[in-house]
Coordinates of C-alpha atoms and ligand atoms in Angstrom, one line a residue:
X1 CA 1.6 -28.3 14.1
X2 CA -0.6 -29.9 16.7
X3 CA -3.3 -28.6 18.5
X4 CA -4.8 -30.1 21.7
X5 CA -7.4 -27.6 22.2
X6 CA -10.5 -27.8 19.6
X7 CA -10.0 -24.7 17.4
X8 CA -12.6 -22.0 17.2
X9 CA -13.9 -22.4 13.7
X10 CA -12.5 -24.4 10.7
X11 CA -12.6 -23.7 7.5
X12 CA -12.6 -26.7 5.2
X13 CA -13.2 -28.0 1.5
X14 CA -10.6 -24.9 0.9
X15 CA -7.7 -24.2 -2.0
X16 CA -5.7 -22.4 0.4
X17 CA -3.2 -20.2 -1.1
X18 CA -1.1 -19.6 1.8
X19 CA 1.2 -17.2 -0.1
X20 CA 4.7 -18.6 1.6
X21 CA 7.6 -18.5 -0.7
X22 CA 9.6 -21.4 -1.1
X23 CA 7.2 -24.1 -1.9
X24 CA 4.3 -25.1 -4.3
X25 CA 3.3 -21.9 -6.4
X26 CA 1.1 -19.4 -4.2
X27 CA 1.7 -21.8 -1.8
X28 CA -1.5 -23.5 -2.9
X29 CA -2.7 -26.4 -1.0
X30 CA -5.7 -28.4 -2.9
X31 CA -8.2 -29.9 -0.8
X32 CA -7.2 -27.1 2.2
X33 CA -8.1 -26.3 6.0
X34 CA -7.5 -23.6 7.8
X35 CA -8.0 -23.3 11.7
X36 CA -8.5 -20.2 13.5
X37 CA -8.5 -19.6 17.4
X38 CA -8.7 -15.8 18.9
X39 CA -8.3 -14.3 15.8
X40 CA -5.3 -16.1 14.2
X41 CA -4.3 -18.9 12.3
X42 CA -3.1 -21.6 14.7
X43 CA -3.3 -25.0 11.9
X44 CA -3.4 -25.0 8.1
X45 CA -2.5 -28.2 5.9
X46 CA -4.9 -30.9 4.3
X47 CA -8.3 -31.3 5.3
X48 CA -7.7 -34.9 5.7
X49 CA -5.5 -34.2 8.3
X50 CA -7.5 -31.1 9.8
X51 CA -7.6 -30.9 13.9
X52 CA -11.3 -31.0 15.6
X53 CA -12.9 -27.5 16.2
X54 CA -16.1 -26.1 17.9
X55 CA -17.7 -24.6 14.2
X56 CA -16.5 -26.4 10.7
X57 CA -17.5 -24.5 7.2
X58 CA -17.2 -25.9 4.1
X59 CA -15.9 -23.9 2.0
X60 CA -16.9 -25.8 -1.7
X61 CA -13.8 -25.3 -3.5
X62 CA -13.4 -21.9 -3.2
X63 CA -9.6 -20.4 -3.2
X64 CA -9.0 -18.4 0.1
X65 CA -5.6 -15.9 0.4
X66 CA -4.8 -14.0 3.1
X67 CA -6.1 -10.6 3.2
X68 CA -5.1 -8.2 0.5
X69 CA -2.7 -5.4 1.8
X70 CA -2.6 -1.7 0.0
X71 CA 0.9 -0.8 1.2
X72 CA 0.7 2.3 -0.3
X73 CA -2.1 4.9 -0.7
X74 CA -3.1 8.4 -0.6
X75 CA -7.1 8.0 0.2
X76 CA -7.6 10.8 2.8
X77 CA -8.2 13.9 0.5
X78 CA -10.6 16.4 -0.8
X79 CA -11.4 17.2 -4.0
X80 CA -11.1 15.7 -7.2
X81 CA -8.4 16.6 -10.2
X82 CA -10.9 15.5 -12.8
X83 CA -9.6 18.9 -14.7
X84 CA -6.1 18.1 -14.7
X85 CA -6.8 15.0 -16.3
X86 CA -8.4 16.7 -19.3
X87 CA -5.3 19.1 -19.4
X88 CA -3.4 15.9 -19.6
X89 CA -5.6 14.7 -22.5
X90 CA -4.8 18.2 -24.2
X91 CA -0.9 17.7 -23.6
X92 CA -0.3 19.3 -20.5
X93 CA 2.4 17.1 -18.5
X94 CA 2.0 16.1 -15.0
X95 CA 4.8 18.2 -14.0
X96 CA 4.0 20.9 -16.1
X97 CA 0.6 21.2 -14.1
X98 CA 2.4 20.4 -10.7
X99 CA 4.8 24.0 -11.4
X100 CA 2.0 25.6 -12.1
X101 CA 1.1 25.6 -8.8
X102 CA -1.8 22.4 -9.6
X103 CA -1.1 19.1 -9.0
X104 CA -0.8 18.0 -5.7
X105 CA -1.1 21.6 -4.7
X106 CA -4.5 21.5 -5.3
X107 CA -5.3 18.4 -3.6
X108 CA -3.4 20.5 -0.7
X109 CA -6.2 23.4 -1.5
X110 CA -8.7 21.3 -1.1
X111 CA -7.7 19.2 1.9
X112 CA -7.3 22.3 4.2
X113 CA -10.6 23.8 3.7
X114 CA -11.9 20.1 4.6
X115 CA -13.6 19.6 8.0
X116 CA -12.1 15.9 9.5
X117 CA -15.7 14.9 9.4
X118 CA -15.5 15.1 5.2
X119 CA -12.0 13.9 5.1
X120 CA -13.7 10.8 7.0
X121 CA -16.2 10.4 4.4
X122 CA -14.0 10.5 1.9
X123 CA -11.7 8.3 3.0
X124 CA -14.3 5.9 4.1
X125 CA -15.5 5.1 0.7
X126 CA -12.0 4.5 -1.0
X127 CA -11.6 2.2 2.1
X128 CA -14.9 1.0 1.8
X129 CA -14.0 0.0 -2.0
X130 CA -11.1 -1.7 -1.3
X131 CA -12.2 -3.6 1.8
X132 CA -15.5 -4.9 -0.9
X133 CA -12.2 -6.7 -2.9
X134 CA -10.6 -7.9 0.3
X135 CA -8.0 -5.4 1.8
X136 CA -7.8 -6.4 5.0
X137 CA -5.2 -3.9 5.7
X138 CA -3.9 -0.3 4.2
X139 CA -1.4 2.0 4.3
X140 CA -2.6 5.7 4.6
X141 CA -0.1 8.6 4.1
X142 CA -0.7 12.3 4.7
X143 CA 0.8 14.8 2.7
X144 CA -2.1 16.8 1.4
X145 CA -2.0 19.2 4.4
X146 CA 1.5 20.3 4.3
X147 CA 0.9 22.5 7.5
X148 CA 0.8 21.4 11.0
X149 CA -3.0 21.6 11.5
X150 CA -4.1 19.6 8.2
X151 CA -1.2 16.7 8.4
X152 CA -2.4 15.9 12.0
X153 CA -5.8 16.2 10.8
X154 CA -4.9 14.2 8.0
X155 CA -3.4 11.5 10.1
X156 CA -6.5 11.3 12.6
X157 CA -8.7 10.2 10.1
X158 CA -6.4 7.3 8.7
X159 CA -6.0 6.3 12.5
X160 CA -10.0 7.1 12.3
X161 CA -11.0 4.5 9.2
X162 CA -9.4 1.9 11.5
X163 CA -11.8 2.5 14.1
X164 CA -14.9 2.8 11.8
X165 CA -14.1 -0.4 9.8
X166 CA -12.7 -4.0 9.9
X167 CA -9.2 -3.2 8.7
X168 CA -6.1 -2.7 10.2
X169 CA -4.3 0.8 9.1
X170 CA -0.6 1.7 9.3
X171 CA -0.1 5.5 8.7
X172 CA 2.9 7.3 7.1
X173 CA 4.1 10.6 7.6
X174 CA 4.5 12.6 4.3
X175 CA 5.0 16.2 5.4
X176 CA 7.6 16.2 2.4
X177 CA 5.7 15.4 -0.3
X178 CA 5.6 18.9 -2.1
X179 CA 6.8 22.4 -0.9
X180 CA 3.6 24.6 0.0
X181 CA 3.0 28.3 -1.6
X182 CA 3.8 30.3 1.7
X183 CA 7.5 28.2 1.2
X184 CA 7.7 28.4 -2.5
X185 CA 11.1 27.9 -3.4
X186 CA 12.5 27.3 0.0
X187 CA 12.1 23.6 0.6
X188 CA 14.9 24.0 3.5
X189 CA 12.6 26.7 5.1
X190 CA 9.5 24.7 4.8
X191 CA 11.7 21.2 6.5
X192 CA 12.4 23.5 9.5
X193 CA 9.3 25.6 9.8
X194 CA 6.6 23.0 9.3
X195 CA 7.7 19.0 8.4
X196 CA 9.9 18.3 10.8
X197 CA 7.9 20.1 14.4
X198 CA 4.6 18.7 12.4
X199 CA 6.6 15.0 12.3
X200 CA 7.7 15.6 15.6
X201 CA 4.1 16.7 17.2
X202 CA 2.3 13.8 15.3
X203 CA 4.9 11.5 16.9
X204 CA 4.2 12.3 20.2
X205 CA 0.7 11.9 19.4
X206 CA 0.8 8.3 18.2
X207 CA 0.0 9.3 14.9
X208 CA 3.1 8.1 12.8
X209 CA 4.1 4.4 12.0
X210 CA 6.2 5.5 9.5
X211 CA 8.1 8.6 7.6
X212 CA 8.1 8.7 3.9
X213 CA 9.0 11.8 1.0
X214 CA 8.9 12.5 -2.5
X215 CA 12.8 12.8 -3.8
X216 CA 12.0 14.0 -6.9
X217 CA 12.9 17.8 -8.8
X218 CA 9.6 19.2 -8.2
X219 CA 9.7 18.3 -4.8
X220 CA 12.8 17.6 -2.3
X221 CA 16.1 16.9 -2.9
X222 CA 18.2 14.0 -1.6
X223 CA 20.3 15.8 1.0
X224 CA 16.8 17.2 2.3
X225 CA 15.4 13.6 2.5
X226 CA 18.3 12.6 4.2
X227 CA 17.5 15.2 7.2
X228 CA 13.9 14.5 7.2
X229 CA 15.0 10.4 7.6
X230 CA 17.9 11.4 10.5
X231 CA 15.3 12.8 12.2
X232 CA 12.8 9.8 11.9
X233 CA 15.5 7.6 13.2
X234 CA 16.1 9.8 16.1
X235 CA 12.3 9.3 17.0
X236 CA 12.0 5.6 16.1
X237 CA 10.4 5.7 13.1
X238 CA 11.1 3.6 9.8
X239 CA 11.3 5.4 6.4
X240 CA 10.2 4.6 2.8
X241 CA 10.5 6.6 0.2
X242 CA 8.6 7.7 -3.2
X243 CA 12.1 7.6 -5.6
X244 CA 12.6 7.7 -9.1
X245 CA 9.1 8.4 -10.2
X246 CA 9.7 10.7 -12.7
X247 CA 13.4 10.9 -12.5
X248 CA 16.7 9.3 -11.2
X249 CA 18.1 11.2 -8.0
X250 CA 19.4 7.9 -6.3
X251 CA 16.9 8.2 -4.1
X252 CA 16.6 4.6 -3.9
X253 CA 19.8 4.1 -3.0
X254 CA 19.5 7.1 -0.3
X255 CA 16.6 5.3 1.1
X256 CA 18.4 1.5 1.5
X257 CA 21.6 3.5 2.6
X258 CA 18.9 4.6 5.8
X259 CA 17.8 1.1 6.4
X260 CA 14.0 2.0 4.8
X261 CA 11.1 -0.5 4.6
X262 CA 10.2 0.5 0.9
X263 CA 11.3 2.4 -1.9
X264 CA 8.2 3.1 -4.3
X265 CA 7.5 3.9 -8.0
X266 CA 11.3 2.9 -9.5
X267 CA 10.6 3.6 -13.0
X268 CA 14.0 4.9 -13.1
X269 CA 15.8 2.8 -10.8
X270 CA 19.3 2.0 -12.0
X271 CA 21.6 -0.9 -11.2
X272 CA 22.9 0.8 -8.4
X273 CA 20.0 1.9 -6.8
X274 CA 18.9 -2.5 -7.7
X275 CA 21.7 -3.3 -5.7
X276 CA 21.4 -0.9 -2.8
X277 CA 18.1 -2.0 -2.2
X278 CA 19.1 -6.0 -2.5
X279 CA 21.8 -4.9 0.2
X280 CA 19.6 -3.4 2.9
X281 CA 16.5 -5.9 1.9
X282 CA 14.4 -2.7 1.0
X283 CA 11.0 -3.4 0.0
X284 CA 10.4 -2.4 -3.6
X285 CA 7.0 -1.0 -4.2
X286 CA 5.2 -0.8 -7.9
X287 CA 2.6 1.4 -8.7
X288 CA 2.0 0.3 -11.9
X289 CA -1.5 2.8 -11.4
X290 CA 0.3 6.1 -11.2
X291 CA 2.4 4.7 -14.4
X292 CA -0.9 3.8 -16.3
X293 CA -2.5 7.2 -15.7
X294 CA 0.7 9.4 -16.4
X295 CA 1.3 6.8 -19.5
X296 CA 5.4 6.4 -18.2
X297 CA 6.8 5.1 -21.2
X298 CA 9.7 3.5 -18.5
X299 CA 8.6 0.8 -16.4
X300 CA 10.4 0.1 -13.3
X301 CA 13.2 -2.7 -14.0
X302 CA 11.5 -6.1 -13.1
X303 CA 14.3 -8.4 -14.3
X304 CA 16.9 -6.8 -12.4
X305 CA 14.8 -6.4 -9.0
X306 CA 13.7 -10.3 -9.5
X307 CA 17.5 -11.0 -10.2
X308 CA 18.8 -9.3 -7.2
X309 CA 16.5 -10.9 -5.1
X310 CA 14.6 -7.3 -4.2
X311 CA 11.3 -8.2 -3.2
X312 CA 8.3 -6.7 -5.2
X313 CA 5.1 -5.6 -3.5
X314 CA 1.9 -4.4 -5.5
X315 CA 0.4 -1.2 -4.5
X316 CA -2.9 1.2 -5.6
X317 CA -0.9 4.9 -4.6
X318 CA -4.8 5.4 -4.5
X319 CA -4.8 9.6 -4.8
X320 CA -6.4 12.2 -6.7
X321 CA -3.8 12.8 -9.2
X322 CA -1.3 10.4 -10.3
X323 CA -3.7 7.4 -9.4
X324 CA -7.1 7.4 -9.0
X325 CA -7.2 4.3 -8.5
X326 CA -9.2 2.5 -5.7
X327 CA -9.0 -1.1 -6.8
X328 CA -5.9 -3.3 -5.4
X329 CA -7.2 -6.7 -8.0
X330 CA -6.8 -4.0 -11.5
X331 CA -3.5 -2.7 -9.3
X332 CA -2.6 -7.1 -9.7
X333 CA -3.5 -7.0 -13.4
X334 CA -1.6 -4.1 -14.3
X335 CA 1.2 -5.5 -12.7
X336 CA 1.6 -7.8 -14.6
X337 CA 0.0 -6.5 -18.3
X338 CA 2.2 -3.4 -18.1
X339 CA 5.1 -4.4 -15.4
X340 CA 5.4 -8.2 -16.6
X341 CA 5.4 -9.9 -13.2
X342 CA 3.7 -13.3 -12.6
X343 CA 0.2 -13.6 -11.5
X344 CA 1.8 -15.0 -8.3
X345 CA 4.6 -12.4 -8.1
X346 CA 1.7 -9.8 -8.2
X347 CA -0.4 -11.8 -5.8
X348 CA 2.6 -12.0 -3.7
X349 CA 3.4 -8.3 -3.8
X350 CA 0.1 -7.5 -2.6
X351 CA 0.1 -10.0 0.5
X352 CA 3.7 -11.7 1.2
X353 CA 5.6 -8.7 0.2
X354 CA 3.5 -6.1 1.3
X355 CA 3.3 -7.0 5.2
X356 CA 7.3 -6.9 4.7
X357 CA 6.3 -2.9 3.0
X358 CA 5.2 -2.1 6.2
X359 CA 7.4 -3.7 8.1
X360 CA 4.9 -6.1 9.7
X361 CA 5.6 -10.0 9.8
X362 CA 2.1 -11.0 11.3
X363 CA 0.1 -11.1 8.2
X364 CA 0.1 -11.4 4.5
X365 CA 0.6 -15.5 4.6
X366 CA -1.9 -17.6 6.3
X367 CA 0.7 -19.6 8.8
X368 CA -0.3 -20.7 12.5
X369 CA 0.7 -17.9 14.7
X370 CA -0.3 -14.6 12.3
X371 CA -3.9 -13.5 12.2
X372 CA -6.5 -14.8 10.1
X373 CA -7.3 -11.7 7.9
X374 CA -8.3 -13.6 5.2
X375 CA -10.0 -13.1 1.7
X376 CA -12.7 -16.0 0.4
X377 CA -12.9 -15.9 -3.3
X378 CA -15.2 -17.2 -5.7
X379 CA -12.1 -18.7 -8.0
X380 CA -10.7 -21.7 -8.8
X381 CA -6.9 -20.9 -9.4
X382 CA -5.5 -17.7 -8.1
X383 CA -3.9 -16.6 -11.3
X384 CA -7.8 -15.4 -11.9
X385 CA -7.0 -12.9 -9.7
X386 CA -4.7 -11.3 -11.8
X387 CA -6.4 -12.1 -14.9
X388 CA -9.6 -10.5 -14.6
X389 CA -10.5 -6.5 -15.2
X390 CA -13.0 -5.0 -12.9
X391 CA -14.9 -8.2 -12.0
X392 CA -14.8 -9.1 -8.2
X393 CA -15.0 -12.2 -7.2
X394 CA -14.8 -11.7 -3.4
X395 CA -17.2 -14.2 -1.9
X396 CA -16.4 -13.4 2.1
X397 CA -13.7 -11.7 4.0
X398 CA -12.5 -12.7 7.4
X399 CA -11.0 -10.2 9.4
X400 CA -9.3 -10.7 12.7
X401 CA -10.8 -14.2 13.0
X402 CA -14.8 -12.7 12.2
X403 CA -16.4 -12.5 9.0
X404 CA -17.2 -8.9 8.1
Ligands
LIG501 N1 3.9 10.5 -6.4 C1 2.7 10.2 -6.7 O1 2.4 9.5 -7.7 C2 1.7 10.7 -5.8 N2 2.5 11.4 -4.9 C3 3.8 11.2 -5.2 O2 4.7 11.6 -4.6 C4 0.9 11.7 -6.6 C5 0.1 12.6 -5.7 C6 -0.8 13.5 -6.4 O3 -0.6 13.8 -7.7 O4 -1.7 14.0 -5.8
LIG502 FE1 2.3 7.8 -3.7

C-alpha cells in the first residue's frame, strides 16, 4: 500500500506479528514497520521498504502483536467465592454448590448490595490487570444482577471502564445466566418478569452489544434460550452462548442454528454441534480457565473444531467462581498445556479470532485500515507468549494510535 502523506509515527526495527491467517506463521515479519496515522494502521511490511513519517521509533527487536482481546469475561462483581473453593477442595462439586443456592447465586448476593461506585472499583482492577499484559479490548457481561436494577447497573460500569481507561469494551447481556431465588424453579416466569423487559430497557439505553445465556440444567433450557435469542434478533442484537459447559444440550447447535457470534466453553460439544457451528461460521470460544479451576476431565474437542474449519478464540471467563482468572497470557498457556492448540492457534484465538467473537473486523490483526491497538513485547518469538507462566513481558502498549 502506498502512502503519499508522511505517516504520524513509525514504528521500526520491529518483528511484527501481524496475526493474518494465511501466510508466514503469526504472520511474522522479521525486520518489521508499522505506520500509524489517526489512530490506525495505514502501512506495515519491511522496514526497508517503510514510507516517511513525522516521528520514527526503533523498536530493537522487539515482537509487537496487535492488542490482546478478552472476548469473554465476567469482571464487574462483588465479592469473592474464596469459600466455595475450599468446599471444592473438600469434594463439594461446582454444581452441587450452585443447587444449593451458592455459586453464582452468591456472586448475585453480593453484586446487588454493591453501590456502582464499588462495582467500578472492582472492575477496574481486573481491567487494570489485564490491560498491564496488553488487552487492548474486553468483553464484559452482566449476569450477576439478575434483576432489572443490578443488570443495568451492571452494564453501566462495563460501559464505565471504557471511559476510565484506554480500552475499548463490548458488553453482553446475560440476564439468563441463572434463575434468581424470588423465581426458583420457574425459569419461564423469571424470562417474562425480569430478562427479557431488563434486555429490552438496557437496549434502549445503549447498554447491550450483545445477548448471551447459560444452556445448561442448572440454568435454562434450550427452548428458553431460543426465546431469549428471538427476542434479541427482533432488537438487533447478536447472540453467543455459554453451551456445553458441564453438559451436552445442543446448545451449540441452537446457537449456530440463530446465526450467533460465539458458542463458549464446548467441553461437550459433539460432532453435530462441530458441524453446526462450521455451517453458520460461529466463533468457538475456550475457556480452558473455568476447565482448570473445576478440573473438567473433558476438554472441548480441538481436532474436530480445527478440522471443521471452526475458528478458535482464547478467553479468561474472568469471574468469581468458575474462573478467577484475570490473566489472558496464562489463559494462552493453558490453552495449549491443557487444550493442545498451537502457541499461534492460542495467540490467534486471543487476537484474529477474538475480534471475529465479537463480531468486530477492525482489530485483532495489524493491517492498514484497522486501529493500531497494539501490544510491544519484550520477546523474541511469539511462541514465548504462550510458553511462559506468570512472567509478563509487556514492554509498551499502544492504544488507539497513543501509547498508554
Ligand atoms: N459459566 C461459567 O463458567 C461462568 N458462568 C457460566 O455460565 C461461571 C460464573 C460463576 O461461577 O460465577
Ligand atoms: Fe462465562
Amino acid at each position: 500500500m502506498s502512502v503519499s502523506e508522511p505517516s504520524d509515527r513509525l514504528l521500526t526495527g520491529a518483528r511484527v506479528a501481524t496475526m493474518v491467517p494465511g501466510g508466514a506463521p503469526y504472520g511474522l515479519i522479521e525486520d518489521g514497520a508499522v505506520a500509524i496515522t489517526d489512530g490506525h494502521v495505514v502501512w506495515v511490511g519491511p522496514a526497508t521498504e517503510a514510507p516517511c513519517a513525522r516521528r520514527r521509533e526503533d523498536l530493537g527487536g522487539r515482537l509487537v502483536t496487535p492488542g490482546l482481546i478478552d472476548c469473554h469475561s465476567h469482571i464487574v462483581f462483588a465479592g469473592d467465592r474464596a469459600r466455595e473453593f475450599e468446599m471444592r477442595l473438600e469434594g463439594a462439586s461446582y454444581e452441587a454448590i450452585a443447587r444449593a443456592g451458592g455459586g453464582i447465586l452468591s456472586t448475585v448476593r453480593a453484586t446487588r448490595a454493591a453501590s456502582e461506585a464499588e462495582l467500578l472499583a472492582g472492575a477496574l482492577a481486573r481491567a487494570d490487570a489485564l490491560i498491564a499484559e496488553g488487552a487492548t479490548l474486553l468483553e464484559i457481561k452482566s449476569g450477576y444482577g439478575l434483576d432489572r436494577d443490578t443488570e443495568l447497573r451492571m452494564l453501566r460500569v462495563a460501559r464505565r471502564v471504557a471511559a476510565e481507561r484506554p480500552v475499548r469494551v463490548r458488553t453482553s447481556f446475560l440476564g439468563a445466566h441463572a434463575v434468581p431465588p424470588e423465581f426458583a424453579g420457574d425459569a419461564e416466569g423469571y424470562l417474562d418478569a425480569i430478562v427479557l423487559p431488563t434486555l429490552e430497557a438496557a437496549a434502549a439505553e445503549g447498554l447491550v452489544d450483545a445477548v448471551d445465556g447459560f444452556c445448561e440444567g442448572i440454568a435454562f433450557s434450550p427452548a428458553q434460550i431460543a426465546r431469549l435469542f428471538d427476542r434479541a434478533a427482533a432488537l438487533g442484537l447478536p447472540v453467543k452462548l455459554h453451551a456445553e459447559q458441564l453438559s451436552n444440550l445442543g446448545g451449540a447447535a441452537l446457537a449456530a442454528d440463530h446465526g450467533a457470534l460465539s458458542a463458549d466453553h464446548l467441553e461437550w460439544l459433539d460432532d453435530t454441534g462441530v458441524e453446526a457451528m462450521a455451517a453458520a461460521g460461529t466463533v468457538s470460544v475456550l475457556l480452558p480457565g473455568a476447565y482448570y479451576t473445576l478440573r473438567e476431565t473433558r476438554v472441548p474437542p480441538v481436532a474436530a473444531l480445527r478440522a471443521a474449519g471452526v475458528p478458535m478464540a482464547v478467553a479468561t471467563d474472568c469471574n468469581p467462581g468458575s474462573s478467577p482468572l484475570a490473566s489472558l497470557l496464562i489463559a494462552l498457556n493453558m490453552a495449549c498445556t491443557l487444550f493442545r492448540l498451537t502457541p499461534e492457534e492460542a495467540l490467534a484465538g486471543a487476537t484474529w479470532h477474538a475480534a471475529r467473537a465479537l463480531g468486530l473486523d477492525d482489530c485483532g490483526a495489524i493491517v492498514p485500515g484497522r486501529r493500531a491497538d497494539l501490544a510491544i513485547w519484550d520477546v523474541r518469538h511469539p511462541a514465548e507468549l504462550a510458553y511462559r507462566i506468570g512472567w509478563n513481558p509487556l514492554a509498551a502498549r499502544i492504544f488507539a494510535g497513543e501509547t498508554t
